[in-house]
Amino acid sequence: MQSRWAAELIPDAPVGRVLDLAPSTQHLGLVAVTLANRPLLCVDDDADARESTMLDADLAGLAGDVEVRGSGAAPQQHHETFAVVIAAPEVAPSDDSTATLDLARACLATAADHVTDGGHVLIRLDSLERVHHVSQTTTLTLVEVRAGERGLVARFDR
């Protein structure tokens, strides 16, 4: 659902790439740009996830439009901006819920720093309480929340 929503937003979004923060094995950004043609940057700490993303991009015929980086080369070091940002912050189930909320705030802060004017941020969270909490910590505007099979996705706009 998050990828399809991003694909709906991409055609009317400002010019620019899509940023997928911590894509892991979900490939949300890759699915979105397969549905709506835009270049993609994926940032993930997991080397296996980065390799998997590039293999899947190659299989989809998108390798030339997809870049993958570890967080050490994240966009904040490059002063880049993006038309659409996708984030699905998750931590290991054994970690407490505070870690997930901290990661969600960090993803939203990174998104706010790098989404272009008129751009969109889609972030998956597990409750309306968390959506409300993170919306209080950002300069972005909460526009809509949709329910999907893996939780809620909140749309923030600049």
Short mmCIF file of C-alpha atoms in Angstrom, two decimals:
data_model
loop_
_atom_site.label_atom_id
_atom_site.label_comp_id
_atom_site.label_asym_id
_atom_site.label_seq_id
_atom_site.Cartn_x
_atom_site.Cartn_y
_atom_site.Cartn_z
CA MET A 1 0.00 0.00 0.00
CA GLN A 2 2.82 2.42 0.84
CA SER A 3 4.53 1.80 -2.51
CA ARG A 4 1.29 2.20 -4.46
CA TRP A 5 0.54 5.45 -2.61
CA ALA A 6 4.02 6.76 -3.42
CA ALA A 7 3.49 5.81 -7.07
CA GLU A 8 0.24 7.83 -7.03
CA LEU A 9 2.08 10.89 -5.71
CA ILE A 10 5.17 10.70 -7.93
CA PRO A 11 3.66 11.97 -11.20
CA ASP A 12 2.49 15.23 -9.61
CA ALA A 13 5.46 15.63 -7.25
CA PRO A 14 8.20 18.17 -7.98
CA VAL A 15 11.07 17.10 -10.20
CA GLY A 16 13.54 14.93 -8.34
CA ARG A 17 14.45 11.50 -7.12
CA VAL A 18 12.67 9.29 -4.63
CA LEU A 19 14.45 8.53 -1.34
CA ASP A 20 13.82 5.22 0.43
CA LEU A 21 15.13 5.29 3.99
CA ALA A 22 16.12 1.88 5.40
CA PRO A 23 14.47 -0.20 2.69
CA SER A 24 15.71 -3.55 4.07
CA THR A 25 14.03 -6.40 2.24
CA GLN A 26 10.76 -4.56 1.62
CA HIS A 27 11.94 -2.58 -1.41
CA LEU A 28 9.13 -0.04 -1.01
CA GLY A 29 10.92 2.58 -3.07
CA LEU A 30 11.87 0.10 -5.75
CA VAL A 31 8.25 -0.99 -6.15
CA ALA A 32 7.11 2.66 -6.24
CA VAL A 33 9.53 3.69 -9.00
CA THR A 34 8.67 0.55 -10.95
CA LEU A 35 5.04 1.76 -10.94
CA ALA A 36 5.90 5.44 -11.54
CA ASN A 37 9.16 6.16 -13.30
CA ARG A 38 11.61 8.19 -11.17
CA PRO A 39 15.23 7.68 -10.14
CA LEU A 40 15.67 6.23 -6.65
CA LEU A 41 18.17 6.47 -3.81
CA CYS A 42 17.98 3.78 -1.13
CA VAL A 43 19.81 4.28 2.16
CA ASP A 44 20.26 1.25 4.41
CA ASP A 45 22.81 0.14 7.00
CA ASP A 46 22.34 -3.53 6.09
CA ALA A 47 24.84 -4.58 3.42
CA ASP A 48 22.72 -7.61 2.48
CA ALA A 49 19.67 -5.37 1.99
CA ARG A 50 21.70 -3.02 -0.20
CA GLU A 51 22.89 -5.93 -2.33
CA SER A 52 19.36 -7.34 -2.56
CA THR A 53 18.01 -3.95 -3.63
CA MET A 54 20.55 -3.67 -6.44
CA LEU A 55 19.91 -7.24 -7.60
CA ASP A 56 16.16 -6.59 -7.70
CA ALA A 57 16.69 -3.24 -9.46
CA ASP A 58 18.78 -5.03 -12.08
CA LEU A 59 16.11 -7.71 -12.55
CA ALA A 60 13.48 -4.98 -12.97
CA GLY A 61 15.64 -3.22 -15.58
CA LEU A 62 16.13 -0.20 -13.29
CA ALA A 63 19.76 -0.57 -12.21
CA GLY A 64 20.74 2.63 -14.06
CA ASP A 65 18.10 4.62 -12.13
CA VAL A 66 18.75 3.17 -8.67
CA GLU A 67 21.55 4.11 -6.29
CA VAL A 68 22.13 2.39 -2.97
CA ARG A 69 24.16 3.80 -0.09
CA GLY A 70 24.93 2.92 3.47
CA SER A 71 23.91 5.49 6.06
CA GLY A 72 27.52 6.72 6.23
CA ALA A 73 26.91 8.29 2.79
CA ALA A 74 23.34 9.35 3.52
CA PRO A 75 21.88 12.39 1.75
CA GLN A 76 22.62 14.79 4.61
CA GLN A 77 26.27 14.66 3.61
CA HIS A 78 25.40 15.60 0.06
CA HIS A 79 22.79 18.34 0.62
CA GLU A 80 20.44 16.51 -1.72
CA THR A 81 16.69 17.02 -2.00
CA PHE A 82 14.01 14.54 -3.03
CA ALA A 83 10.50 14.79 -4.43
CA VAL A 84 9.16 11.84 -2.43
CA VAL A 85 10.58 10.16 0.68
CA ILE A 86 9.48 6.71 1.83
CA ALA A 87 10.27 5.31 5.28
CA ALA A 88 9.17 2.21 7.14
CA PRO A 89 11.17 2.36 10.37
CA GLU A 90 11.39 -0.97 12.14
CA VAL A 91 13.63 -2.43 14.80
CA ALA A 92 14.02 -6.02 15.92
CA PRO A 93 10.91 -7.34 17.72
CA SER A 94 12.99 -7.92 20.84
CA ASP A 95 13.73 -4.18 21.09
CA ASP A 96 11.34 -2.00 23.03
CA SER A 97 8.80 0.27 21.39
CA THR A 98 10.87 3.33 22.33
CA ALA A 99 13.54 2.26 19.84
CA THR A 100 10.97 2.09 17.04
CA LEU A 101 9.63 5.54 17.94
CA ASP A 102 13.17 6.96 18.07
CA LEU A 103 13.88 5.50 14.63
CA ALA A 104 10.61 6.93 13.28
CA ARG A 105 11.52 10.40 14.58
CA ALA A 106 15.00 10.10 13.05
CA CYS A 107 13.56 9.02 9.67
CA LEU A 108 11.08 11.89 9.70
CA ALA A 109 13.82 14.38 10.65
CA THR A 110 15.98 13.16 7.76
CA ALA A 111 12.99 13.34 5.44
CA ALA A 112 12.19 16.89 6.56
CA ASP A 113 15.77 17.93 5.88
CA HIS A 114 15.70 16.53 2.34
CA VAL A 115 12.20 16.71 0.90
CA THR A 116 11.88 19.51 -1.61
CA ASP A 117 9.21 22.21 -1.44
CA GLY A 118 5.96 20.66 -2.59
CA GLY A 119 7.34 17.18 -1.90
CA HIS A 120 5.81 14.30 0.03
CA VAL A 121 6.91 11.98 2.84
CA LEU A 122 5.24 8.63 3.50
CA ILE A 123 6.16 6.97 6.78
CA ARG A 124 4.75 3.74 8.18
CA LEU A 125 3.89 3.68 11.86
CA ASP A 126 1.96 1.22 13.98
CA SER A 127 -0.58 3.47 15.70
CA LEU A 128 -2.38 6.79 15.49
CA GLU A 129 -0.73 7.69 18.77
CA ARG A 130 2.70 7.42 17.12
CA VAL A 131 1.53 9.36 14.07
CA HIS A 132 0.36 12.13 16.39
CA HIS A 133 3.59 12.00 18.40
CA VAL A 134 5.93 12.27 15.40
CA SER A 135 3.75 14.95 13.81
CA GLN A 136 4.50 17.12 16.84
CA THR A 137 8.25 16.81 16.21
CA THR A 138 8.44 17.99 12.59
CA THR A 139 8.00 21.10 10.50
CA LEU A 140 6.24 19.03 7.83
CA THR A 141 2.46 19.08 7.58
CA LEU A 142 0.50 15.92 8.31
CA VAL A 143 -1.93 15.58 5.38
CA GLU A 144 -3.46 12.11 5.57
CA VAL A 145 -3.23 8.72 7.26
CA ARG A 146 -4.16 5.45 5.55
CA ALA A 147 -4.48 2.00 7.08
CA GLY A 148 -2.75 -0.94 5.42
CA GLU A 149 -2.06 -4.54 6.27
CA ARG A 150 1.28 -3.66 7.90
CA GLY A 151 0.09 -0.66 9.88
CA LEU A 152 -0.65 2.97 9.21
CA VAL A 153 1.05 5.15 6.63
CA ALA A 154 1.14 8.86 7.32
CA ARG A 155 1.62 11.41 4.55
CA PHE A 156 3.49 14.58 5.38
CA ASP A 157 4.03 17.40 2.88
CA ARG A 158 6.42 20.32 2.72
#
